[in-house]
């Protein structure tokens, strides 16, 4: 295992999209409006990015804006609603919203009243099917009973809480002091209110993390019996502008096999407690929709991560949000002030994009299947000596089995799933130096 980790712990994408964003051809991207208008169906998932956080967690790789000034809330929500209205006008009909996800930053930075204003404003221009999924990311330190209640009343049934790690030394290093009692309180309150899928985010590979402390974190997490668990590999990407990963050095990070041991321990404890690994980083109980979707082969992956809905359109609203209409993808302006300015001038704030070629779409499907099903099939014409050479190497290392038109990842190989996807990425050449583009695979 040690040798495999050394070999495969290289910088590779996480594949929430294909092509991955550094390879988007923005120069050839135009007319986002036509792509949205031409989308055959107006069934959609809505991702709303709420970027503010009161305090900076120094490990965080999300797009966020740190402030304690809550007067930003209303102008931001007004801008998101303006952006939404522009999309609805483009679509020319009332869209059907199958999913809303509030991500961040910290959605619970916003007051319950303002979140209600946002969701009611969105729904004023849309319809809902019989079954829909509304979810949000809650920070345990500032999610109140009112947040949970107001969002529950608006139809939210899924919530994920950022836990990361309970070890005091780790919390100090990542500048996130968050007692177990805070997580316990919000988890129990959400369950009592009737949320049917409560998830906890844990991160392995954080500064000063060790096996003993992280085992405690995993056990404490299991004691609260969440329905789903995310177990993210810490992405060390300090070169990304504005992310602000600081306050510790590379030497403080568990690396290679040491980092992998943290993951293996968590996986063993999760599985012993009735959780199943579904796709990369995610575990779910047998009664959770995510496990059911995985078993039925309907699990989906997009910019929001894994989802159980399969809407043909993903519209991202808010600064830095990403949209995907299958034939094309687009990203909004990341800078919050610039985002507000563009929307207030009546412009859809898209600044980057990529039009998918036929080949892109074929490769996207293969990578999607590897990520969501741990297996994939491809057309005969993909087969060539180079593909065979790379698959044979992965097979020899025990990571997968293959035929000239299909592959299946082994149990061992699940840990190296990003390395399997890379084989089908036409934008990456074997051996290409990507250390300042993507985080490490393990
Ligand atoms: C937007 S935050 C969740 C909501 C809220 N802001 C909070 O912190 O509780 C999204 C999640 O991404 C994960 N995350 C952030 N930075 C990461 C990094 N550098 N590597 C791996 N996971 C990270 C964390 O688990 C975090 O809970
Ligand atoms: S982890 Fe959450 S609260 Fe912390 S900075 Fe990132 S988005 Fe904000």
Short mmCIF file of N, CA, C and O in Angstrom, two decimals, residues 193-311:
data_model
loop_
_atom_site.label_atom_id
_atom_site.label_comp_id
_atom_site.label_asym_id
_atom_site.label_seq_id
_atom_site.Cartn_x
_atom_site.Cartn_y
_atom_site.Cartn_z
N UNK A 193 -36.78 18.41 14.36
CA UNK A 193 -37.68 19.15 13.47
C UNK A 193 -38.17 18.30 12.29
O UNK A 193 -39.16 18.65 11.66
N UNK A 194 -37.45 17.24 11.98
CA UNK A 194 -37.90 16.36 10.89
C UNK A 194 -36.99 16.33 9.67
O UNK A 194 -37.38 15.81 8.62
N UNK A 195 -35.79 16.90 9.77
CA UNK A 195 -34.84 16.77 8.65
C UNK A 195 -34.53 15.29 8.45
O UNK A 195 -34.24 14.58 9.42
N UNK A 196 -34.62 14.83 7.21
CA UNK A 196 -34.48 13.39 6.98
C UNK A 196 -33.07 13.00 6.56
O UNK A 196 -32.74 11.82 6.53
N UNK A 197 -32.25 13.98 6.18
CA UNK A 197 -30.87 13.63 5.85
C UNK A 197 -29.94 14.67 6.46
O UNK A 197 -29.85 15.80 6.00
N UNK A 198 -29.27 14.25 7.52
CA UNK A 198 -28.33 15.14 8.21
C UNK A 198 -26.93 14.60 7.94
O UNK A 198 -26.68 13.40 8.12
N UNK A 199 -26.08 15.49 7.47
CA UNK A 199 -24.74 15.04 7.08
C UNK A 199 -23.69 15.81 7.87
O UNK A 199 -23.91 16.97 8.25
N UNK A 200 -22.55 15.18 8.13
CA UNK A 200 -21.42 15.87 8.76
C UNK A 200 -20.23 15.82 7.81
O UNK A 200 -19.93 14.78 7.24
N UNK A 201 -19.54 16.97 7.67
CA UNK A 201 -18.31 17.02 6.86
C UNK A 201 -17.11 16.84 7.77
O UNK A 201 -16.92 17.64 8.70
N UNK A 202 -16.29 15.84 7.48
CA UNK A 202 -15.00 15.70 8.17
C UNK A 202 -13.89 15.85 7.15
O UNK A 202 -14.08 15.53 5.96
N UNK A 203 -12.75 16.34 7.58
CA UNK A 203 -11.62 16.49 6.66
C UNK A 203 -10.42 15.75 7.24
O UNK A 203 -10.10 15.93 8.43
N UNK A 204 -9.77 14.91 6.44
CA UNK A 204 -8.53 14.26 6.91
C UNK A 204 -7.34 14.86 6.17
O UNK A 204 -7.45 15.23 5.01
N UNK A 205 -6.23 14.97 6.93
CA UNK A 205 -5.03 15.57 6.34
C UNK A 205 -4.81 16.99 6.82
O UNK A 205 -3.94 17.70 6.32
N UNK A 206 -5.59 17.41 7.83
CA UNK A 206 -5.46 18.77 8.37
C UNK A 206 -4.18 18.88 9.22
O UNK A 206 -3.67 17.86 9.70
N UNK A 207 -3.67 20.10 9.44
CA UNK A 207 -2.45 20.26 10.21
C UNK A 207 -2.59 19.66 11.62
O UNK A 207 -3.63 19.81 12.25
N UNK A 208 -1.55 18.97 12.03
CA UNK A 208 -1.41 18.35 13.36
C UNK A 208 -2.38 17.19 13.61
O UNK A 208 -2.46 16.69 14.72
N UNK A 209 -3.10 16.77 12.59
CA UNK A 209 -4.01 15.64 12.81
C UNK A 209 -3.17 14.37 13.05
O UNK A 209 -2.17 14.17 12.37
N UNK A 210 -3.61 13.56 14.01
CA UNK A 210 -2.95 12.27 14.19
C UNK A 210 -4.03 11.21 14.39
O UNK A 210 -5.21 11.52 14.56
N UNK A 211 -3.58 9.96 14.35
CA UNK A 211 -4.53 8.85 14.35
C UNK A 211 -5.40 8.86 15.62
O UNK A 211 -6.62 8.68 15.54
N UNK A 212 -4.77 9.12 16.74
CA UNK A 212 -5.52 9.07 18.01
C UNK A 212 -6.61 10.15 18.04
O UNK A 212 -7.78 9.87 18.32
N UNK A 213 -6.22 11.37 17.72
CA UNK A 213 -7.18 12.48 17.77
C UNK A 213 -8.28 12.31 16.74
O UNK A 213 -9.47 12.55 17.03
N UNK A 214 -7.92 11.87 15.54
CA UNK A 214 -8.95 11.76 14.50
C UNK A 214 -9.89 10.59 14.77
O UNK A 214 -11.07 10.64 14.44
N UNK A 215 -9.37 9.54 15.45
CA UNK A 215 -10.24 8.42 15.83
C UNK A 215 -11.31 8.94 16.79
O UNK A 215 -12.50 8.59 16.68
N UNK A 216 -10.91 9.79 17.71
CA UNK A 216 -11.87 10.40 18.65
C UNK A 216 -12.93 11.19 17.88
O UNK A 216 -14.12 11.11 18.16
N UNK A 217 -12.47 11.96 16.89
CA UNK A 217 -13.41 12.77 16.08
C UNK A 217 -14.42 11.87 15.39
O UNK A 217 -15.63 12.14 15.40
N UNK A 218 -13.93 10.78 14.80
CA UNK A 218 -14.83 9.88 14.07
C UNK A 218 -15.82 9.25 15.05
O UNK A 218 -17.03 9.16 14.77
N UNK A 219 -15.34 8.85 16.22
CA UNK A 219 -16.24 8.21 17.19
C UNK A 219 -17.30 9.20 17.69
O UNK A 219 -18.47 8.86 17.83
N UNK A 220 -16.87 10.44 17.93
CA UNK A 220 -17.84 11.45 18.38
C UNK A 220 -18.88 11.68 17.28
O UNK A 220 -20.07 11.84 17.55
N UNK A 221 -18.42 11.70 16.05
CA UNK A 221 -19.34 11.90 14.92
C UNK A 221 -20.35 10.76 14.88
O UNK A 221 -21.56 11.00 14.74
N UNK A 222 -19.86 9.53 15.01
CA UNK A 222 -20.77 8.37 14.95
C UNK A 222 -21.77 8.40 16.10
O UNK A 222 -22.91 7.95 15.94
N UNK A 223 -21.39 8.97 17.24
CA UNK A 223 -22.30 8.99 18.39
C UNK A 223 -23.53 9.84 18.08
O UNK A 223 -24.57 9.70 18.72
N UNK A 224 -23.43 10.73 17.09
CA UNK A 224 -24.59 11.57 16.74
C UNK A 224 -25.41 10.96 15.60
O UNK A 224 -26.42 11.53 15.17
N UNK A 225 -24.92 9.85 15.07
CA UNK A 225 -25.70 9.06 14.11
C UNK A 225 -26.19 9.84 12.87
O UNK A 225 -27.37 9.77 12.51
N UNK A 226 -25.31 10.60 12.19
CA UNK A 226 -25.77 11.30 10.98
C UNK A 226 -26.17 10.31 9.88
O UNK A 226 -25.75 9.15 9.91
N UNK A 227 -27.00 10.77 8.94
CA UNK A 227 -27.46 9.88 7.86
C UNK A 227 -26.40 9.73 6.78
O UNK A 227 -26.33 8.73 6.09
N UNK A 228 -25.63 10.79 6.61
CA UNK A 228 -24.57 10.79 5.60
C UNK A 228 -23.30 11.34 6.21
O UNK A 228 -23.35 12.13 7.15
N UNK A 229 -22.19 11.00 5.59
CA UNK A 229 -20.90 11.55 6.04
C UNK A 229 -20.07 11.90 4.83
O UNK A 229 -19.99 11.12 3.88
N UNK A 230 -19.44 13.07 4.89
CA UNK A 230 -18.43 13.38 3.89
C UNK A 230 -17.09 13.24 4.57
O UNK A 230 -16.94 13.64 5.73
N UNK A 231 -16.15 12.67 3.87
CA UNK A 231 -14.81 12.52 4.42
C UNK A 231 -13.86 13.07 3.36
O UNK A 231 -13.40 12.35 2.48
N UNK A 232 -13.64 14.38 3.44
CA UNK A 232 -12.85 15.03 2.39
C UNK A 232 -11.37 14.92 2.67
O UNK A 232 -10.93 15.08 3.82
N UNK A 233 -10.64 14.71 1.62
CA UNK A 233 -9.19 14.77 1.73
C UNK A 233 -8.81 16.25 1.73
O UNK A 233 -9.25 17.01 0.86
N UNK A 234 -8.03 16.67 2.71
CA UNK A 234 -7.65 18.08 2.78
C UNK A 234 -6.95 18.49 1.47
O UNK A 234 -5.96 17.87 1.07
N UNK A 235 -7.50 19.49 0.81
CA UNK A 235 -6.91 19.99 -0.43
C UNK A 235 -5.99 21.15 -0.08
O UNK A 235 -6.45 22.19 0.38
N UNK A 236 -4.70 20.93 -0.27
CA UNK A 236 -3.73 21.97 0.05
C UNK A 236 -3.44 22.75 -1.23
O UNK A 236 -2.76 22.25 -2.12
N UNK A 237 -4.03 23.91 -1.33
CA UNK A 237 -3.92 24.69 -2.58
C UNK A 237 -3.57 26.15 -2.25
O UNK A 237 -4.25 27.07 -2.71
N UNK A 238 -2.48 26.39 -1.47
CA UNK A 238 -2.21 27.75 -1.00
C UNK A 238 -1.90 28.74 -2.12
O UNK A 238 -1.94 29.95 -1.91
N UNK A 239 -1.62 28.22 -3.32
CA UNK A 239 -1.30 29.11 -4.43
C UNK A 239 -2.55 29.78 -5.02
O UNK A 239 -2.45 30.73 -5.78
N UNK A 240 -3.76 29.31 -4.65
CA UNK A 240 -4.96 29.93 -5.23
C UNK A 240 -5.21 31.28 -4.56
O UNK A 240 -5.32 31.37 -3.33
N UNK A 241 -5.29 32.30 -5.40
CA UNK A 241 -5.42 33.67 -4.90
C UNK A 241 -6.72 33.85 -4.09
O UNK A 241 -7.76 33.36 -4.48
N UNK A 242 -6.60 34.49 -2.96
CA UNK A 242 -7.80 34.83 -2.19
C UNK A 242 -8.29 33.72 -1.28
O UNK A 242 -9.19 33.92 -0.49
N UNK A 243 -7.71 32.52 -1.38
CA UNK A 243 -8.19 31.41 -0.56
C UNK A 243 -7.71 31.58 0.88
O UNK A 243 -8.44 31.32 1.83
N UNK A 244 -6.46 32.02 1.05
CA UNK A 244 -5.95 32.36 2.38
C UNK A 244 -5.56 31.18 3.25
O UNK A 244 -5.69 31.26 4.46
N UNK A 245 -5.10 30.06 2.65
CA UNK A 245 -4.64 28.95 3.50
C UNK A 245 -3.31 29.36 4.13
O UNK A 245 -2.32 29.54 3.43
N UNK A 246 -3.31 29.51 5.44
CA UNK A 246 -2.08 29.96 6.10
C UNK A 246 -2.14 29.62 7.59
O UNK A 246 -3.12 29.03 8.05
N UNK A 247 -1.07 29.96 8.30
CA UNK A 247 -1.07 29.73 9.74
C UNK A 247 -0.42 28.42 10.13
O UNK A 247 -0.33 28.09 11.30
N UNK A 248 0.00 27.63 9.14
CA UNK A 248 0.72 26.38 9.41
C UNK A 248 1.59 26.11 8.19
O UNK A 248 1.40 26.72 7.14
N UNK A 249 2.54 25.21 8.36
CA UNK A 249 3.41 24.96 7.21
C UNK A 249 3.22 23.53 6.72
O UNK A 249 2.57 22.72 7.37
N UNK A 250 3.81 23.25 5.58
CA UNK A 250 3.69 21.92 4.96
C UNK A 250 4.09 20.82 5.95
O UNK A 250 3.49 19.75 5.96
N UNK A 251 5.11 21.12 6.77
CA UNK A 251 5.61 20.08 7.70
C UNK A 251 4.57 19.72 8.75
O UNK A 251 4.64 18.67 9.37
N UNK A 252 3.59 20.60 8.99
CA UNK A 252 2.57 20.30 9.99
C UNK A 252 1.47 19.37 9.45
O UNK A 252 0.58 18.95 10.19
N UNK A 253 1.52 19.09 8.15
CA UNK A 253 0.45 18.30 7.53
C UNK A 253 0.81 16.82 7.49
O UNK A 253 1.90 16.48 7.04
N UNK A 254 -0.11 15.95 7.93
CA UNK A 254 0.16 14.52 7.75
C UNK A 254 0.17 14.23 6.25
O UNK A 254 -0.68 14.73 5.52
N UNK A 255 1.16 13.49 5.78
CA UNK A 255 1.27 13.30 4.33
C UNK A 255 1.35 11.82 3.99
O UNK A 255 1.55 10.97 4.86
N UNK A 256 1.16 11.51 2.71
CA UNK A 256 1.35 10.17 2.17
C UNK A 256 0.62 9.11 2.97
O UNK A 256 -0.58 9.21 3.23
N UNK A 257 1.38 8.10 3.43
CA UNK A 257 0.77 6.96 4.11
C UNK A 257 0.10 7.37 5.43
O UNK A 257 -0.95 6.86 5.80
N UNK A 258 0.73 8.33 6.09
CA UNK A 258 0.19 8.81 7.37
C UNK A 258 -1.22 9.39 7.17
O UNK A 258 -2.16 9.13 7.91
N UNK A 259 -1.37 10.15 6.08
CA UNK A 259 -2.68 10.76 5.76
C UNK A 259 -3.68 9.66 5.40
O UNK A 259 -4.82 9.66 5.83
N UNK A 260 -3.17 8.70 4.62
CA UNK A 260 -4.04 7.61 4.17
C UNK A 260 -4.56 6.77 5.35
O UNK A 260 -5.68 6.29 5.34
N UNK A 261 -3.70 6.62 6.38
CA UNK A 261 -4.10 5.85 7.56
C UNK A 261 -5.31 6.49 8.24
O UNK A 261 -6.18 5.80 8.76
N UNK A 262 -5.36 7.81 8.21
CA UNK A 262 -6.50 8.52 8.82
C UNK A 262 -7.78 8.14 8.07
O UNK A 262 -8.83 7.88 8.67
N UNK A 263 -7.68 8.12 6.74
CA UNK A 263 -8.84 7.77 5.92
C UNK A 263 -9.26 6.32 6.16
O UNK A 263 -10.45 6.03 6.34
N UNK A 264 -8.27 5.42 6.17
CA UNK A 264 -8.58 3.99 6.33
C UNK A 264 -9.28 3.74 7.66
O UNK A 264 -10.25 2.99 7.74
N UNK A 265 -8.78 4.40 8.72
CA UNK A 265 -9.38 4.23 10.04
C UNK A 265 -10.85 4.70 10.00
O UNK A 265 -11.75 4.01 10.46
N UNK A 266 -11.08 5.89 9.41
CA UNK A 266 -12.44 6.43 9.37
C UNK A 266 -13.34 5.51 8.56
O UNK A 266 -14.46 5.19 8.96
N UNK A 267 -12.84 5.04 7.42
CA UNK A 267 -13.65 4.18 6.57
C UNK A 267 -14.03 2.89 7.32
O UNK A 267 -15.19 2.47 7.29
N UNK A 268 -13.06 2.31 8.02
CA UNK A 268 -13.35 1.07 8.76
C UNK A 268 -14.42 1.30 9.82
O UNK A 268 -15.37 0.54 9.95
N UNK A 269 -14.26 2.39 10.56
CA UNK A 269 -15.25 2.67 11.62
C UNK A 269 -16.62 2.98 11.04
O UNK A 269 -17.65 2.56 11.56
N UNK A 270 -16.64 3.72 9.94
CA UNK A 270 -17.94 4.03 9.30
C UNK A 270 -18.61 2.73 8.86
O UNK A 270 -19.78 2.51 9.12
N UNK A 271 -17.83 1.89 8.17
CA UNK A 271 -18.44 0.67 7.62
C UNK A 271 -18.90 -0.26 8.74
O UNK A 271 -19.94 -0.89 8.64
N UNK A 272 -18.13 -0.29 9.82
CA UNK A 272 -18.53 -1.13 10.96
C UNK A 272 -19.81 -0.61 11.62
O UNK A 272 -20.49 -1.32 12.34
N UNK A 273 -20.13 0.64 11.35
CA UNK A 273 -21.32 1.25 11.96
C UNK A 273 -22.46 1.45 10.98
O UNK A 273 -23.33 2.31 11.19
N UNK A 274 -22.43 0.71 9.88
CA UNK A 274 -23.59 0.71 8.97
C UNK A 274 -23.58 1.76 7.87
O UNK A 274 -24.62 2.04 7.27
N UNK A 275 -22.43 2.34 7.58
CA UNK A 275 -22.34 3.30 6.47
C UNK A 275 -21.69 2.62 5.28
O UNK A 275 -20.79 1.79 5.44
N UNK A 276 -22.13 3.01 4.08
CA UNK A 276 -21.57 2.45 2.85
C UNK A 276 -20.84 3.55 2.09
O UNK A 276 -21.33 4.69 2.03
N UNK A 277 -19.73 3.19 1.47
CA UNK A 277 -18.99 4.18 0.68
C UNK A 277 -19.70 4.35 -0.66
O UNK A 277 -19.88 3.39 -1.40
N UNK A 278 -20.13 5.56 -0.96
CA UNK A 278 -20.81 5.80 -2.24
C UNK A 278 -20.04 6.89 -2.99
O UNK A 278 -20.14 8.06 -2.65
N UNK A 279 -19.28 6.51 -3.99
CA UNK A 279 -18.50 7.51 -4.71
C UNK A 279 -17.34 8.03 -3.85
O UNK A 279 -17.11 7.54 -2.75
N UNK A 280 -16.66 9.03 -4.38
CA UNK A 280 -15.48 9.55 -3.70
C UNK A 280 -15.88 10.41 -2.49
O UNK A 280 -16.78 11.23 -2.60
N UNK A 281 -15.25 10.23 -1.39
CA UNK A 281 -15.42 11.06 -0.17
C UNK A 281 -16.74 10.86 0.57
O UNK A 281 -16.96 11.55 1.56
N UNK A 282 -17.67 10.07 0.08
CA UNK A 282 -19.01 10.06 0.67
C UNK A 282 -19.44 8.69 1.21
O UNK A 282 -19.20 7.68 0.57
N UNK A 283 -20.11 8.75 2.34
CA UNK A 283 -20.65 7.55 2.97
C UNK A 283 -22.11 7.83 3.32
O UNK A 283 -22.45 8.96 3.67
N UNK A 284 -22.94 6.78 3.21
CA UNK A 284 -24.36 6.99 3.55
C UNK A 284 -24.92 5.73 4.19
O UNK A 284 -24.44 4.62 3.93
N UNK A 285 -25.92 5.92 5.04
CA UNK A 285 -26.61 4.78 5.64
C UNK A 285 -27.53 4.15 4.62
O UNK A 285 -27.97 4.82 3.68
N UNK A 286 -27.89 2.89 4.85
CA UNK A 286 -28.70 2.17 3.87
C UNK A 286 -30.05 2.85 3.64
O UNK A 286 -30.63 2.76 2.56
N UNK A 287 -30.57 3.57 4.65
CA UNK A 287 -31.89 4.19 4.47
C UNK A 287 -31.81 5.59 3.84
O UNK A 287 -32.82 6.23 3.62
N UNK A 288 -30.58 6.06 3.56
CA UNK A 288 -30.44 7.39 2.98
C UNK A 288 -30.57 7.29 1.45
O UNK A 288 -30.09 6.35 0.82
N UNK A 289 -31.21 8.34 0.89
CA UNK A 289 -31.44 8.35 -0.57
C UNK A 289 -30.16 8.20 -1.37
O UNK A 289 -30.16 7.66 -2.47
N UNK A 290 -29.06 8.71 -0.83
CA UNK A 290 -27.81 8.66 -1.58
C UNK A 290 -27.35 7.21 -1.78
O UNK A 290 -26.88 6.84 -2.85
N UNK A 291 -27.52 6.39 -0.76
CA UNK A 291 -27.14 4.98 -0.90
C UNK A 291 -28.07 4.30 -1.89
O UNK A 291 -27.64 3.51 -2.74
N UNK A 292 -29.37 4.62 -1.79
CA UNK A 292 -30.33 4.00 -2.71
C UNK A 292 -29.99 4.37 -4.16
O UNK A 292 -29.99 3.53 -5.05
N UNK A 293 -29.66 5.65 -4.38
CA UNK A 293 -29.33 6.11 -5.74
C UNK A 293 -28.06 5.40 -6.23
O UNK A 293 -27.96 4.99 -7.39
N UNK A 294 -27.10 5.21 -5.34
CA UNK A 294 -25.85 4.53 -5.70
C UNK A 294 -26.16 3.09 -6.13
O UNK A 294 -25.70 2.60 -7.16
N UNK A 295 -27.02 2.43 -5.35
CA UNK A 295 -27.36 1.03 -5.66
C UNK A 295 -28.12 0.92 -6.97
O UNK A 295 -27.94 -0.02 -7.73
N UNK A 296 -29.00 1.90 -7.21
CA UNK A 296 -29.80 1.85 -8.44
C UNK A 296 -29.04 2.38 -9.64
O UNK A 296 -29.56 2.39 -10.76
N UNK A 297 -27.84 2.89 -9.43
CA UNK A 297 -27.02 3.42 -10.53
C UNK A 297 -27.51 4.78 -11.01
O UNK A 297 -27.25 5.18 -12.14
N UNK A 298 -28.21 5.53 -10.14
CA UNK A 298 -28.73 6.84 -10.56
C UNK A 298 -28.04 8.00 -9.84
O UNK A 298 -28.46 9.14 -9.97
N UNK A 299 -26.97 7.69 -9.10
CA UNK A 299 -26.24 8.76 -8.41
C UNK A 299 -25.66 9.70 -9.47
O UNK A 299 -25.24 9.27 -10.55
N UNK A 300 -25.66 10.98 -9.15
CA UNK A 300 -25.19 11.97 -10.12
C UNK A 300 -24.08 12.81 -9.48
O UNK A 300 -24.01 12.91 -8.26
N UNK A 301 -23.21 13.37 -10.30
CA UNK A 301 -22.16 14.24 -9.76
C UNK A 301 -22.09 15.50 -10.60
O UNK A 301 -22.07 15.43 -11.84
N UNK A 302 -22.09 16.63 -9.94
CA UNK A 302 -21.93 17.89 -10.65
C UNK A 302 -21.13 18.85 -9.77
O UNK A 302 -20.50 18.41 -8.81
N UNK A 303 -21.19 20.13 -10.08
CA UNK A 303 -20.38 21.09 -9.32
C UNK A 303 -20.73 21.13 -7.84
O UNK A 303 -19.96 21.61 -7.03
N UNK A 304 -21.91 20.65 -7.47
CA UNK A 304 -22.30 20.66 -6.07
C UNK A 304 -21.73 19.42 -5.35
O UNK A 304 -21.93 19.25 -4.17
N UNK A 305 -21.11 18.52 -6.10
CA UNK A 305 -20.65 17.25 -5.53
C UNK A 305 -21.62 16.16 -5.96
O UNK A 305 -22.19 16.23 -7.06
N UNK A 306 -21.85 15.16 -5.10
CA UNK A 306 -22.79 14.08 -5.46
C UNK A 306 -24.21 14.53 -5.17
O UNK A 306 -24.47 15.18 -4.14
N UNK A 307 -25.15 14.18 -6.05
CA UNK A 307 -26.56 14.48 -5.79
C UNK A 307 -27.42 13.29 -6.22
O UNK A 307 -26.99 12.46 -7.04
N UNK A 308 -28.63 13.25 -5.67
CA UNK A 308 -29.53 12.15 -6.02
C UNK A 308 -30.53 12.58 -7.09
O UNK A 308 -31.26 11.76 -7.61
N UNK A 309 -30.58 13.87 -7.39
CA UNK A 309 -31.47 14.31 -8.46
C UNK A 309 -30.67 14.32 -9.77
O UNK A 309 -29.44 14.28 -9.74
N UNK A 310 -31.39 14.39 -10.88
CA UNK A 310 -30.68 14.32 -12.16
C UNK A 310 -31.25 15.34 -13.14
O UNK A 310 -31.65 15.00 -14.25
N UNK A 311 -31.28 16.58 -12.71
CA UNK A 311 -31.87 17.61 -13.55
C UNK A 311 -30.95 17.92 -14.72
O UNK A 311 -29.73 17.95 -14.55
#
